[in-house]
Short mmCIF file of C-alpha atoms in Angstrom, two decimals:
data_model
loop_
_atom_site.label_atom_id
_atom_site.label_comp_id
_atom_site.label_asym_id
_atom_site.label_seq_id
_atom_site.Cartn_x
_atom_site.Cartn_y
_atom_site.Cartn_z
CA MET A 1 0.00 0.00 0.00
CA GLU A 2 2.90 2.33 0.73
CA GLN A 3 4.21 1.90 -2.84
CA GLU A 4 0.77 2.60 -4.29
CA ASN A 5 0.49 5.78 -2.21
CA TYR A 6 3.91 6.88 -3.45
CA ARG A 7 2.91 6.18 -7.06
CA LEU A 8 -0.31 8.18 -6.70
CA GLU A 9 1.56 11.05 -5.06
CA VAL A 10 4.03 11.20 -7.97
CA LEU A 11 1.21 11.13 -10.53
CA ASN A 12 -0.66 13.88 -8.68
CA ASN A 13 2.48 16.02 -8.41
CA PHE A 14 3.50 15.76 -12.06
CA PHE A 15 0.16 15.73 -13.90
CA ASN A 16 -2.27 18.63 -13.82
CA THR A 17 -6.03 18.16 -13.55
CA GLU A 18 -6.36 18.02 -17.36
CA GLY A 19 -3.92 15.11 -17.53
CA HIS A 20 -0.99 17.10 -18.92
CA LEU A 21 2.48 16.26 -17.66
CA LYS A 22 3.86 19.47 -16.11
CA THR A 23 7.52 18.40 -16.29
CA ILE A 24 9.45 15.21 -16.84
CA PRO A 25 10.89 14.22 -13.45
CA SER A 26 14.66 14.15 -13.14
CA GLN A 27 14.63 11.24 -10.66
CA LEU A 28 14.56 7.88 -12.47
CA LYS A 29 12.08 6.29 -10.06
CA LYS A 30 9.56 9.07 -10.65
CA ARG A 31 10.16 9.05 -14.43
CA LEU A 32 9.43 5.33 -14.54
CA ILE A 33 6.14 5.88 -12.71
CA ILE A 34 5.19 8.55 -15.27
CA PHE A 35 6.18 6.41 -18.27
CA GLU A 36 4.43 3.34 -16.87
CA HIS A 37 1.27 5.42 -16.45
CA LEU A 38 1.45 6.72 -20.03
CA VAL A 39 2.24 3.35 -21.63
CA SER A 40 -0.46 1.57 -19.66
CA LYS A 41 -3.08 3.59 -21.57
CA LEU A 42 -1.88 2.24 -24.93
CA ASN A 43 -3.40 -0.84 -26.55
CA ARG A 44 -0.92 -3.69 -26.04
CA LYS A 45 -2.07 -5.48 -29.18
CA GLU A 46 -1.74 -2.48 -31.48
CA ILE A 47 1.29 -1.57 -33.60
CA TYR A 48 1.88 2.20 -33.59
CA THR A 49 3.51 4.28 -36.26
CA GLU A 50 5.96 6.87 -34.99
CA LYS A 51 3.50 9.59 -35.96
CA ALA A 52 0.65 7.95 -34.03
CA LEU A 53 2.84 7.44 -30.97
CA ASN A 54 4.05 11.06 -31.13
CA GLU A 55 0.45 12.28 -31.30
CA TYR A 56 -0.48 10.15 -28.29
CA ILE A 57 2.46 11.46 -26.24
CA MET A 58 1.80 15.08 -27.27
CA LYS A 59 -1.62 14.86 -25.61
CA SER A 60 0.32 14.74 -22.32
CA HIS A 61 3.61 16.56 -23.02
CA SER A 62 5.26 18.43 -25.88
CA ASP A 63 8.63 16.64 -25.64
CA PHE A 64 7.48 13.53 -27.46
CA CYS A 65 11.02 12.70 -28.66
CA THR A 66 12.41 12.31 -25.15
CA ILE A 67 9.42 10.37 -23.88
CA ARG A 68 9.33 8.06 -26.92
CA ARG A 69 13.06 7.35 -26.50
CA GLU A 70 12.57 6.67 -22.76
CA PHE A 71 9.77 4.20 -23.60
CA ILE A 72 12.33 2.21 -25.64
CA VAL A 73 15.31 2.58 -23.29
CA ASN A 74 13.31 1.45 -20.27
CA GLY A 75 11.73 -1.55 -21.98
CA PHE A 76 8.15 -0.27 -22.10
CA MET A 77 8.06 -0.45 -25.89
CA SER A 78 10.09 -1.88 -28.74
CA ARG A 79 10.74 -0.39 -32.16
CA ASN A 80 11.16 -2.27 -35.42
CA ASN A 81 11.35 -0.53 -38.82
CA GLY A 82 9.74 2.63 -37.43
CA LEU A 83 6.84 0.74 -35.83
CA TYR A 84 6.30 0.62 -32.09
CA LYS A 85 4.59 -1.90 -29.85
CA VAL A 86 4.07 -2.20 -26.12
CA ASN A 87 6.31 -4.86 -24.57
CA PRO A 88 5.08 -7.42 -22.05
CA LYS A 89 5.02 -5.90 -18.56
CA ASP A 90 7.75 -8.21 -17.28
CA THR A 91 10.27 -6.49 -19.59
CA TRP A 92 9.50 -3.01 -18.23
CA LYS A 93 12.08 -1.41 -15.96
CA ARG A 94 10.37 -1.40 -12.58
CA TRP A 95 10.34 1.66 -10.37
CA GLU A 96 9.55 -0.60 -7.42
CA ASP A 97 13.03 -2.16 -7.75
CA LEU A 98 14.83 1.17 -7.29
#
């Protein structure tokens, strides 16, 4: 329960009431919570073009390049020939492990 409270606190601190990400956290643990939240709203069975993924990210934050790259680096998504898909959850870098 303590971890869930921490996660909710981070989400409340970094997202405004309209669901826009105010800033990308500098602390890795908090960034992972933010990225996990954003990726969890994507359809795991869908293949996304870079344009479609950028448009999705831009609904929350203007720096879609950084966030898209972080999705890949932290195992949330994989990229192949410019197409993106959500990875299985067990490949995601876990904030709980930090």
